[in-house]
Amino acid sequence: MIVVSKYIIPKRYLGLTIWPFIFLKNRLLKEDVVLINHERIHIRQQIELLVLPFFILYVFEFVIRLFQYRSLQLAYRNISFEREAYINENDLNYLKSRPFWSFTTYY
């Protein structure tokens, strides 16, 4: 389910996914198929990890990457969940053939 709310989305971000919702900054973004695909990849990751463990691992890996890269942006972009989503966001058929727990190949 896609929800538009500029108040939930952090600055410099366009979307945020918390199963089962995809939150977008504005209505026009509903037409951005690449962004929606990126967020749907996160939905699949969250389902595979039963939601709460996804967020625990996400924050844990972010902290590790922050120590590693000493940059918020680089830490964020190198989280395995984000790497999988960014690398495959342009492949609109990716989720049809995506193996279970694919994010593990992006560590």
Coordinates of N, CA and C in Angstrom, one line a residue:
M1 N 0.8 -1.2 0.0 CA 0.0 0.0 0.0 C 0.9 1.2 0.0
I2 N 0.6 2.2 -0.9 CA 1.4 3.4 -1.0 C 0.7 4.5 -0.3
V3 N 1.4 5.2 0.5 CA 0.9 6.3 1.3 C 1.7 7.6 1.0
V4 N 1.1 8.7 0.8 CA 1.9 10.0 0.6 C 1.8 10.8 1.8
S5 N 3.0 11.1 2.3 CA 3.1 11.9 3.6 C 4.5 12.6 3.6
K6 N 4.6 13.8 3.4 CA 5.8 14.5 3.4 C 6.4 14.7 4.8
Y7 N 5.6 14.4 5.8 CA 6.0 14.6 7.2 C 6.8 13.3 7.8
I8 N 6.5 12.2 7.2 CA 7.1 10.9 7.7 C 8.5 10.7 7.0
I9 N 8.7 11.3 5.9 CA 10.0 11.0 5.1 C 11.1 12.0 5.6
P10 N 12.3 11.4 5.9 CA 13.4 12.3 6.3 C 13.8 13.2 5.2
K11 N 14.5 14.3 5.5 CA 15.0 15.2 4.5 C 15.9 14.4 3.6
R12 N 15.9 14.9 2.4 CA 16.8 14.3 1.3 C 16.4 12.9 0.9
Y13 N 15.3 12.4 1.4 CA 14.7 11.1 1.0 C 13.4 11.2 0.2
L14 N 13.1 10.3 -0.7 CA 11.9 10.4 -1.4 C 10.9 9.3 -0.9
G15 N 11.4 8.2 -0.4 CA 10.5 7.2 0.1 C 11.0 6.5 1.3
L16 N 10.1 5.7 1.9 CA 10.5 5.0 3.1 C 9.5 3.8 3.2
T17 N 10.0 2.6 3.5 CA 9.2 1.4 3.5 C 9.1 0.8 4.9
I18 N 8.0 0.7 5.4 CA 7.7 0.0 6.7 C 6.6 -1.0 6.4
W19 N 6.9 -2.3 6.3 CA 5.9 -3.2 5.9 C 4.6 -3.0 6.6
P20 N 3.5 -3.0 5.9 CA 3.2 -3.2 4.5 C 3.1 -1.9 3.7
F21 N 3.6 -0.8 4.2 CA 3.4 0.5 3.6 C 4.7 1.0 2.9
I22 N 4.5 1.7 1.8 CA 5.5 2.5 1.2 C 5.1 3.9 1.3
F23 N 5.9 4.7 2.0 CA 5.6 6.1 2.2 C 6.4 6.9 1.2
L24 N 5.7 7.8 0.5 CA 6.3 8.7 -0.5 C 6.2 10.1 -0.1
K25 N 7.2 11.0 -0.5 CA 7.2 12.4 -0.1 C 6.1 13.2 -0.8
N26 N 5.7 12.8 -2.0 CA 4.6 13.5 -2.7 C 4.0 12.6 -3.7
R27 N 2.8 13.0 -4.2 CA 2.0 12.2 -5.1 C 2.6 11.9 -6.4
L28 N 3.4 12.8 -7.0 CA 4.1 12.6 -8.2 C 5.0 11.4 -8.2
L29 N 5.5 11.0 -7.1 CA 6.4 9.9 -6.9 C 5.7 8.6 -7.1
K30 N 4.4 8.5 -7.1 CA 3.6 7.3 -7.3 C 3.9 6.8 -8.8
E31 N 4.3 7.7 -9.7 CA 4.5 7.4 -11.1 C 5.9 6.9 -11.3
D32 N 6.8 7.1 -10.3 CA 8.2 6.7 -10.5 C 8.4 5.2 -10.3
V33 N 8.4 4.5 -11.4 CA 8.4 3.0 -11.3 C 9.7 2.5 -10.7
V34 N 10.8 3.2 -10.9 CA 12.1 2.8 -10.4 C 12.1 2.9 -8.9
L35 N 11.6 4.0 -8.4 CA 11.5 4.2 -6.9 C 10.6 3.2 -6.3
I36 N 9.4 3.0 -6.9 CA 8.5 2.0 -6.3 C 9.1 0.6 -6.3
N37 N 9.8 0.3 -7.4 CA 10.5 -1.0 -7.4 C 11.5 -1.1 -6.3
H38 N 12.3 -0.1 -6.1 CA 13.3 0.0 -5.0 C 12.6 -0.3 -3.7
E39 N 11.5 0.3 -3.4 CA 10.8 0.2 -2.2 C 10.2 -1.2 -2.1
R40 N 9.7 -1.8 -3.2 CA 9.1 -3.1 -3.1 C 10.2 -4.2 -2.8
I41 N 11.4 -3.9 -3.3 CA 12.5 -4.8 -2.9 C 12.7 -4.8 -1.4
H42 N 12.6 -3.6 -0.7 CA 12.6 -3.5 0.7 C 11.5 -4.3 1.4
I43 N 10.3 -4.2 0.8 CA 9.1 -4.9 1.3 C 9.5 -6.4 1.3
R44 N 10.0 -7.0 0.2 CA 10.4 -8.4 0.2 C 11.4 -8.7 1.2
Q45 N 12.4 -7.9 1.4 CA 13.5 -8.1 2.4 C 12.8 -8.2 3.8
Q46 N 11.9 -7.2 4.1 CA 11.3 -7.2 5.4 C 10.4 -8.4 5.6
I47 N 9.7 -8.9 4.6 CA 8.9 -10.1 4.8 C 9.8 -11.3 5.1
E48 N 10.9 -11.4 4.3 CA 11.8 -12.5 4.5 C 12.4 -12.6 5.9
L49 N 12.6 -11.4 6.5 CA 13.2 -11.4 7.9 C 12.1 -11.1 9.0
L50 N 10.9 -11.3 8.6 CA 9.8 -11.1 9.6 C 9.7 -9.7 10.2
V51 N 10.0 -8.7 9.4 CA 9.9 -7.3 9.7 C 10.9 -6.8 10.8
L52 N 10.6 -7.1 12.0 CA 11.4 -6.5 13.1 C 12.9 -6.9 13.0
P53 N 13.3 -8.1 12.8 CA 14.7 -8.4 12.6 C 15.3 -7.6 11.4
F54 N 14.6 -7.3 10.4 CA 15.1 -6.5 9.3 C 15.6 -5.2 9.8
F55 N 14.8 -4.5 10.6 CA 15.1 -3.2 11.1 C 16.3 -3.3 12.1
I56 N 16.4 -4.3 12.9 CA 17.5 -4.5 13.8 C 18.8 -4.7 13.1
L57 N 18.7 -5.6 12.0 CA 19.9 -5.8 11.2 C 20.3 -4.5 10.4
Y58 N 19.3 -3.8 9.9 CA 19.5 -2.6 9.2 C 20.3 -1.6 10.0
V59 N 19.8 -1.3 11.2 CA 20.5 -0.3 12.1 C 21.9 -0.8 12.5
F60 N 22.0 -2.1 12.8 CA 23.3 -2.7 13.2 C 24.3 -2.5 12.1
E61 N 23.9 -2.9 10.9 CA 24.8 -2.8 9.7 C 25.1 -1.3 9.4
F62 N 24.2 -0.4 9.6 CA 24.4 1.0 9.4 C 25.5 1.5 10.3
V63 N 25.4 1.1 11.6 CA 26.4 1.5 12.6 C 27.8 1.0 12.2
I64 N 27.9 -0.2 11.8 CA 29.2 -0.8 11.3 C 29.7 -0.1 10.1
R65 N 28.8 0.2 9.2 CA 29.3 0.9 7.9 C 29.7 2.3 8.3
L66 N 29.0 2.9 9.3 CA 29.4 4.3 9.7 C 30.8 4.3 10.2
F67 N 31.2 3.3 11.0 CA 32.5 3.2 11.5 C 33.5 3.0 10.4
Q68 N 33.1 2.2 9.4 CA 33.9 1.8 8.3 C 34.2 2.9 7.4
Y69 N 33.1 3.7 7.0 CA 33.3 4.7 6.0 C 33.3 6.1 6.5
R70 N 32.9 6.3 7.8 CA 32.9 7.7 8.4 C 32.2 8.7 7.6
S71 N 31.1 8.3 7.0 CA 30.2 9.1 6.2 C 28.8 8.6 6.3
L72 N 27.9 9.4 6.7 CA 26.5 9.0 6.8 C 26.0 8.4 5.4
Q73 N 26.3 9.2 4.4 CA 25.8 8.8 3.0 C 26.4 7.5 2.5
L74 N 27.8 7.4 2.7 CA 28.4 6.1 2.3 C 28.0 4.9 3.2
A75 N 27.8 5.2 4.4 CA 27.3 4.1 5.3 C 25.9 3.6 4.8
Y76 N 25.0 4.6 4.6 CA 23.7 4.2 4.1 C 23.7 3.5 2.8
R77 N 24.5 4.0 1.8 CA 24.5 3.3 0.5 C 25.2 2.0 0.5
N78 N 25.9 1.6 1.5 CA 26.6 0.3 1.6 C 26.0 -0.7 2.5
I79 N 24.8 -0.4 3.1 CA 24.0 -1.4 3.8 C 23.6 -2.4 2.8
S80 N 23.8 -3.7 3.1 CA 23.5 -4.7 2.1 C 22.0 -4.6 1.6
F81 N 21.1 -4.2 2.4 CA 19.7 -4.1 1.9 C 19.6 -3.0 0.9
E82 N 20.3 -1.9 1.1 CA 20.3 -0.8 0.2 C 21.0 -1.1 -1.1
R83 N 22.1 -1.8 -1.0 CA 22.9 -2.2 -2.1 C 22.1 -3.0 -3.1
E84 N 21.4 -4.0 -2.5 CA 20.5 -4.9 -3.4 C 19.5 -4.0 -4.0
A85 N 18.8 -3.1 -3.3 CA 17.7 -2.3 -3.8 C 18.2 -1.4 -4.9
Y86 N 19.4 -0.7 -4.7 CA 19.9 0.3 -5.6 C 20.4 -0.4 -6.9
I87 N 21.1 -1.5 -6.7 CA 21.6 -2.3 -7.9 C 20.5 -2.8 -8.8
N88 N 19.4 -3.2 -8.2 CA 18.3 -3.9 -9.0 C 17.1 -3.0 -9.2
E89 N 17.1 -1.8 -8.8 CA 15.9 -1.0 -8.9 C 15.4 -0.8 -10.3
N90 N 16.3 -0.8 -11.3 CA 15.9 -0.5 -12.7 C 15.4 -1.8 -13.4
D91 N 15.6 -2.9 -12.8 CA 15.1 -4.2 -13.3 C 13.7 -4.4 -12.7
L92 N 12.7 -4.1 -13.5 CA 11.3 -4.1 -13.0 C 10.8 -5.6 -12.9
N93 N 11.6 -6.5 -13.4 CA 11.2 -8.0 -13.3 C 12.1 -8.6 -12.2
Y94 N 12.9 -7.9 -11.5 CA 13.8 -8.5 -10.5 C 13.1 -9.3 -9.4
L95 N 12.0 -8.8 -8.9 CA 11.3 -9.5 -7.8 C 10.7 -10.8 -8.3
K96 N 10.5 -11.0 -9.6 CA 9.9 -12.2 -10.1 C 10.9 -13.4 -10.0
S97 N 12.2 -13.1 -10.1 CA 13.2 -14.1 -10.1 C 14.2 -14.0 -9.0
R98 N 14.0 -13.1 -8.1 CA 14.9 -12.9 -7.0 C 14.9 -14.1 -6.0
P99 N 16.1 -14.7 -5.8 CA 16.2 -15.8 -4.8 C 15.9 -15.3 -3.4
F100 N 15.5 -16.2 -2.5 CA 15.3 -15.9 -1.1 C 16.5 -15.5 -0.5
W101 N 16.4 -14.4 0.4 CA 17.5 -13.8 1.1 C 18.7 -13.3 0.2
S102 N 18.3 -12.8 -0.9 CA 19.4 -12.3 -1.9 C 20.2 -11.2 -1.3
F103 N 19.7 -10.4 -0.3 CA 20.5 -9.4 0.3 C 21.8 -9.8 0.8
T104 N 21.9 -11.1 1.2 CA 23.1 -11.7 1.8 C 24.3 -11.7 0.8
T105 N 24.0 -11.6 -0.4 CA 25.1 -11.6 -1.4 C 25.7 -10.2 -1.6
Y106 N 25.1 -9.2 -0.9 CA 25.6 -7.8 -1.0 C 26.3 -7.3 0.2
Y107 N 26.7 -8.2 1.1 CA 27.5 -7.8 2.3 C 28.9 -7.4 1.9

